[in-house]
XYZ file of C-alpha atoms in Angstrom:
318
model
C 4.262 -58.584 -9.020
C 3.455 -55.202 -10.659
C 0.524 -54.833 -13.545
C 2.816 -54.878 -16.743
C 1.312 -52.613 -20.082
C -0.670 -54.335 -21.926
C 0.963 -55.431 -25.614
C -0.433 -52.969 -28.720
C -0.654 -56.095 -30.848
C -4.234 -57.656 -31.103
C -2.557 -61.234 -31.882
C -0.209 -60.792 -28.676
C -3.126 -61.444 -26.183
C -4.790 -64.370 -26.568
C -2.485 -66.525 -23.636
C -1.673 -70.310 -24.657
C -4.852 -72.388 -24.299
C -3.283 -75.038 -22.096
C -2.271 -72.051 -19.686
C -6.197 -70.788 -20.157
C -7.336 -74.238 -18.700
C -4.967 -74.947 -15.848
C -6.333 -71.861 -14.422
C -9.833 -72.268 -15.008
C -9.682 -75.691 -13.621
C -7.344 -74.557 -10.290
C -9.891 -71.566 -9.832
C -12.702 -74.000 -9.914
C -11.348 -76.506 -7.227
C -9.180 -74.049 -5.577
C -6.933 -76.993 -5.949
C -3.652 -77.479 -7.595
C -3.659 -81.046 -6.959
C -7.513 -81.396 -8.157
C -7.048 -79.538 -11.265
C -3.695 -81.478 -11.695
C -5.779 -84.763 -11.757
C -8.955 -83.849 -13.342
C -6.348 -82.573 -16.560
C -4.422 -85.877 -16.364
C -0.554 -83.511 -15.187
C 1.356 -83.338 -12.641
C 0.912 -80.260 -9.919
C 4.147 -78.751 -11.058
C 2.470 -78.628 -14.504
C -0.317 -76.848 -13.522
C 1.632 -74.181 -11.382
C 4.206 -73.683 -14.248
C 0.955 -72.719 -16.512
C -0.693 -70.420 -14.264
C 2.660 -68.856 -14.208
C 2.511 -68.469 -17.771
C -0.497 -66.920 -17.784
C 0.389 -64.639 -15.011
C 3.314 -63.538 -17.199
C 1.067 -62.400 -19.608
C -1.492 -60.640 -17.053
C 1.283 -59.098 -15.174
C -0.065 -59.788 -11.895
C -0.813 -62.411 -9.351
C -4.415 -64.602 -10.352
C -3.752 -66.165 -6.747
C -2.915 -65.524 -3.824
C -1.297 -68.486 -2.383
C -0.744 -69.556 1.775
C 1.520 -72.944 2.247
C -0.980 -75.272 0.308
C -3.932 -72.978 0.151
C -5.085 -71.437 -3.115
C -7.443 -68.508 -2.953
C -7.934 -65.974 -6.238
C -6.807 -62.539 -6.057
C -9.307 -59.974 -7.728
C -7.905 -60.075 -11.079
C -8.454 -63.947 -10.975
C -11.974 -63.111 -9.691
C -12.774 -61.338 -12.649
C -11.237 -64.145 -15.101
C -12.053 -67.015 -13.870
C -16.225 -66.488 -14.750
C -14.758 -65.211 -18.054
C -13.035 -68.574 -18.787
C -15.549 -71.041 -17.197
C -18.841 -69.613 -19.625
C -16.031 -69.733 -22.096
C -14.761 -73.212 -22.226
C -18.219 -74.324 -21.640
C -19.323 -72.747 -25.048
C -16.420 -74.525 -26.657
C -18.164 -77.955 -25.447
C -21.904 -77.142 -26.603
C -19.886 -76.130 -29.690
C -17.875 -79.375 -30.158
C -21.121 -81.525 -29.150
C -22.927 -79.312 -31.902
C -20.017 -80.321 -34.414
C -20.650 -84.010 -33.499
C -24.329 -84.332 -32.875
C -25.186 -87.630 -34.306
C -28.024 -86.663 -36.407
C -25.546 -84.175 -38.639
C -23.187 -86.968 -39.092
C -26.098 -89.351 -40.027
C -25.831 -91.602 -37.239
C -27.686 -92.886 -34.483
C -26.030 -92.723 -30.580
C -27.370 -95.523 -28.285
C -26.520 -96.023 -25.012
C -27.563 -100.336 -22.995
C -26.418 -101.918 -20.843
C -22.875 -104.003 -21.351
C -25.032 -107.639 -21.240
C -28.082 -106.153 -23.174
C -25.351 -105.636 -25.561
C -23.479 -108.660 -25.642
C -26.527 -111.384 -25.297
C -29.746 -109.398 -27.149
C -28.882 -106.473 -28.974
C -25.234 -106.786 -30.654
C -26.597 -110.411 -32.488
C -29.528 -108.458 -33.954
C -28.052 -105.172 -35.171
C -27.055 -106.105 -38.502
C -30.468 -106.771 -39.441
C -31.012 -102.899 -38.571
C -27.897 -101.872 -40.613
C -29.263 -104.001 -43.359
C -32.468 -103.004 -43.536
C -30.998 -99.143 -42.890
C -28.017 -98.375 -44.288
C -28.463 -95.285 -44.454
C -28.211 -95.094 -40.667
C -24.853 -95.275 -39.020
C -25.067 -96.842 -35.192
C -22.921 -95.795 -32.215
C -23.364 -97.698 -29.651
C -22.188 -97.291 -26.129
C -22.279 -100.261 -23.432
C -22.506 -98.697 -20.223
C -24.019 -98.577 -16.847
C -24.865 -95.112 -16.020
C -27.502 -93.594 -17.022
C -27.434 -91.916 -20.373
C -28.193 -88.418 -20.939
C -31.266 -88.472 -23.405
C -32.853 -85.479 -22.461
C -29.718 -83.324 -23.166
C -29.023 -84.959 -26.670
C -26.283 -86.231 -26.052
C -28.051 -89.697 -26.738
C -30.528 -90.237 -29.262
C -32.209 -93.607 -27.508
C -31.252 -95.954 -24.427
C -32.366 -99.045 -22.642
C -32.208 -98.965 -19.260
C -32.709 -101.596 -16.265
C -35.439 -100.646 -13.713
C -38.890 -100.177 -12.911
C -39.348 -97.435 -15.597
C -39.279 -94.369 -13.680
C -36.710 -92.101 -15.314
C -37.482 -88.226 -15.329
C -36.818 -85.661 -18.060
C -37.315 -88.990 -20.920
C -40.424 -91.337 -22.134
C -40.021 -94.624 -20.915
C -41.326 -97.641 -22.297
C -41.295 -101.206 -21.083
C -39.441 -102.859 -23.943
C -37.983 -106.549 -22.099
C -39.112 -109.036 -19.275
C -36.086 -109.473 -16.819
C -37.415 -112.293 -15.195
C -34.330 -115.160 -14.455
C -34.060 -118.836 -14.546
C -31.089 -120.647 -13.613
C -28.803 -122.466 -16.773
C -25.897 -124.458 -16.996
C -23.967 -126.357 -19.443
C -25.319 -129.805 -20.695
C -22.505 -131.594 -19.009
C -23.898 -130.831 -15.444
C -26.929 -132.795 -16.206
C -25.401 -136.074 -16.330
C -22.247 -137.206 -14.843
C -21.121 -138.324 -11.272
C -23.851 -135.269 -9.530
C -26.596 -134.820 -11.943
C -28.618 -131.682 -12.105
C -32.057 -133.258 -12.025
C -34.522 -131.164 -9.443
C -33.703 -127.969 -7.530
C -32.423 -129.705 -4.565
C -29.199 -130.839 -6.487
C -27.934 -127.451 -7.124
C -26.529 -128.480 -3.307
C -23.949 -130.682 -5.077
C -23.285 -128.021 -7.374
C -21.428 -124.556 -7.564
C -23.640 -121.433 -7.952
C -22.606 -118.747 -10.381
C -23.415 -114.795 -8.544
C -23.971 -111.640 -10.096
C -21.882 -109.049 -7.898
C -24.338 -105.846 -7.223
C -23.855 -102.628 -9.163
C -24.320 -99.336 -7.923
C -25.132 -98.017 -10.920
C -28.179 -100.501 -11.452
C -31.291 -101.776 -9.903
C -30.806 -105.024 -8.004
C -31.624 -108.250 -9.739
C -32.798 -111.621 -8.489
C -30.492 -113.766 -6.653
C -30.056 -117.267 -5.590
C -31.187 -116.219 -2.023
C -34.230 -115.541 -3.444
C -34.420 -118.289 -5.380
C -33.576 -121.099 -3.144
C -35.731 -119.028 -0.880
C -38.789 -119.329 -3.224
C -38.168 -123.038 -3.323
C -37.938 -123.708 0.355
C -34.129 -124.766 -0.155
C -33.110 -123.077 3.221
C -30.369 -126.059 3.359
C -28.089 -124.952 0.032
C -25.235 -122.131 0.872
C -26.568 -119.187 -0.972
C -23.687 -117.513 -0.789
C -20.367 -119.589 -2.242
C -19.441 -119.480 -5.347
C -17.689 -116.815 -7.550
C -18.940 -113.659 -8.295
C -19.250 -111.475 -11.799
C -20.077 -107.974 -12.254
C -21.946 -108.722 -15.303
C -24.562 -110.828 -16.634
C -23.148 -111.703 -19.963
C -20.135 -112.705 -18.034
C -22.043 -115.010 -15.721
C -23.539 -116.525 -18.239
C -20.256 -117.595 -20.064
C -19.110 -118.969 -17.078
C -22.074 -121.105 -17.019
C -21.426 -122.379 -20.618
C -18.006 -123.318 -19.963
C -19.214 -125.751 -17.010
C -17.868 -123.633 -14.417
C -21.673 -123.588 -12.599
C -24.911 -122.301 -12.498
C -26.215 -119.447 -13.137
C -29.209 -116.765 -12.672
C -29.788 -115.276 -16.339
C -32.456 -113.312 -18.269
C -34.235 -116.052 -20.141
C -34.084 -113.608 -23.235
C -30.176 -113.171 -22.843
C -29.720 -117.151 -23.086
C -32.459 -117.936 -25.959
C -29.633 -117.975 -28.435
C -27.295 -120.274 -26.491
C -30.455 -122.742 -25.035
C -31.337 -123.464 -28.835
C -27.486 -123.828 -30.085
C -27.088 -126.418 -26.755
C -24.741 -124.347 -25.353
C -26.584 -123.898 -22.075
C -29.548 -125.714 -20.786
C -32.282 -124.617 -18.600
C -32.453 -127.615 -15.980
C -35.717 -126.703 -14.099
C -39.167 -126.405 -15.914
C -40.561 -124.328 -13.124
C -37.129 -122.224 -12.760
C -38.653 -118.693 -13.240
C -38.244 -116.301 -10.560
C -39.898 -112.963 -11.408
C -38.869 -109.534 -10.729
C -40.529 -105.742 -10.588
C -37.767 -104.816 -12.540
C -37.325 -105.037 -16.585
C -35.574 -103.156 -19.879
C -36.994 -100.199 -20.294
C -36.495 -98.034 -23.143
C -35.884 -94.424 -23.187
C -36.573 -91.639 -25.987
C -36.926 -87.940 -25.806
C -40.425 -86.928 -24.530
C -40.097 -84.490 -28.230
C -38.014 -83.608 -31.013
C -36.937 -87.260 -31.545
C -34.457 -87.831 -34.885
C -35.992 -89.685 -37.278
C -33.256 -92.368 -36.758
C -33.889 -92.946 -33.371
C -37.919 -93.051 -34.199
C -36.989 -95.883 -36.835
C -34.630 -97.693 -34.499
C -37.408 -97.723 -31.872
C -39.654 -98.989 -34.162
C -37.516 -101.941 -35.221
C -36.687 -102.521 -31.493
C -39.836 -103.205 -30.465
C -40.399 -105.569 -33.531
C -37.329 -107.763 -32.533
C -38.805 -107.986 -29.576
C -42.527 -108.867 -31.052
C -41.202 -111.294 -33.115
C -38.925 -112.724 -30.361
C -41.732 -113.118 -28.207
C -43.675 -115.252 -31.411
C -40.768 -117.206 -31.110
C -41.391 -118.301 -27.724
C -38.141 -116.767 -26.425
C -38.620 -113.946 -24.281
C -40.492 -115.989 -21.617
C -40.146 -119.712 -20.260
């Protein structure tokens, strides 16, 4: 393919965008089929816009060997071109959105913390602050707060995050529950010995979090060497376990601050006094070390009075 003139016209060379980022994202992977996937296409797509934009270069970008990709010199030159490019575009679009210039406040917890603690409490925020518009995301991995891309997070762990301020915010510490129905009835759940006759509810692993207490440990910490630790069915989140539980399906291992709400309504009950297993790990909550929006310095503030006042209450702890 031969170097064709370059059009006179100033509009006439700016190539289609979507042409712009099939080749940015091939010359980054040196992959058709990688590119293909990471920009949701097919292969075919891809190939049919890098030879759109090679149309409009009027030479090769790659050179191209059975299934190997490599980029000619032309592409060489481009390709750094479009990368720093499309990059701007981003800090430009998250500079468009930045919570704090639409007036709102980005948080980023934990799918349970959500559902059991926070979600119940956040209209008392919105009333007390209307002013301040919340966006919350429930997720797992670990929020970028440092970047600004967050304004404030609570995390699961022992505390040490880097690039953030971290602040212990919520004990973790488990007891088993269960619906009321499983402490009467043909098998009564009386002492810690029963939960033999009964099915135990398991919170599958993450990778994405710390581990948490489990009935090995438990039954372990009880001397109940005799009860299969391991039957049961299995959840990938708390807040799910802990609906199980309500609906009589078992027991289960649950943040004692996650099931306050549903121990005083009688959905759940706590059948053991001494039930408390402790952990090293707890909630944690993350903030900028500086340069903190004055949103997220009055959400932290009323965070850490629900969780005064819940603690008055009697029910962060057993």
């Amino acid at each position: 393919m031969t170097r064709r003139k370059t059009p006179s016209a100033p509009e006439s060379r700016m190539p289609p965008l979507n042409a712009l980022k099939a080749f940015e994202a091939a010359a980054r992977r040196l992959n058709i089929t990688r590119a293909a996937e990471e920009l949701s296409v097919t292969p075919g797509a891809i190939s049919q816009q890098i030879r759109i934009l090679e149309e409009h270069a009027g030479a090769p970008l790659f050179h191209r060997e059975g299934r190997q990709i490599a980029l000619t010199e032309l592409g060489a030159e481009l390709y750094p071109l479009l990368r720093d490019g499309f990059d701007y575009l981003k800090r430009a679009g998250d500079l468009l959105y930045r919570p704090e210039r639409r007036h709102a406040l980005s948080i980023s917890v934990p799918p349970s913390f959500a559902t059991k603690w926070l979600a119940p409490r956040l209209a008392r925020f919105s009333a007390a602050h209307p002013e301040i518009e919340v966006w919350m995301s429930a997720d797992m991995r670990l929020a970028d707060v440092s970047g600004g891309r967050v304004d404030v997070a609570v995390r699961y762990g022992r505390g040490d995050y880097s690039g953030v301020r971290s602040e212990y915010l919520l004990n973790a510490d488990v007891t088993p529950v269960c619906a009321p129905g499983l402490m009467a009835g043909p098998k009564p759940l009386r002492k810690a010995a029963d939960l033999a006759q009964h099915v135990l509810i398991h919170l599958r692993p993450s990778e994405l979090e710390e581990p948490r207490p489990d009935w090995s440990a438990w039954l372990k910490a009880r001397g109940l060497a005799d009860i299969d630790d391991q039957a049961g069915p299995r959840f990938d989140q708390t807040a799910l376990a802990i609906e199980a539980a309500a609906h009589g399906q078992g027991v289960a291992l649950a943040p004692y601050a996650f099931v306050a709400d549903d121990l005083a309504a009688g959905r759940l009950v706590a059948p053991f006094a001494d039930g408390t297993l402790t952990t090293d790990f707890a909630y944690h909550l993350l903030i900028k070390r500086s340069g903190a929006t004055t949103a997220a310095r009055t959400f932290v503030a009323w965070l850490k009075e629900e969780v005064r006042a819940a603690a008055e209450a009697g029910v962060d702890d057993l």
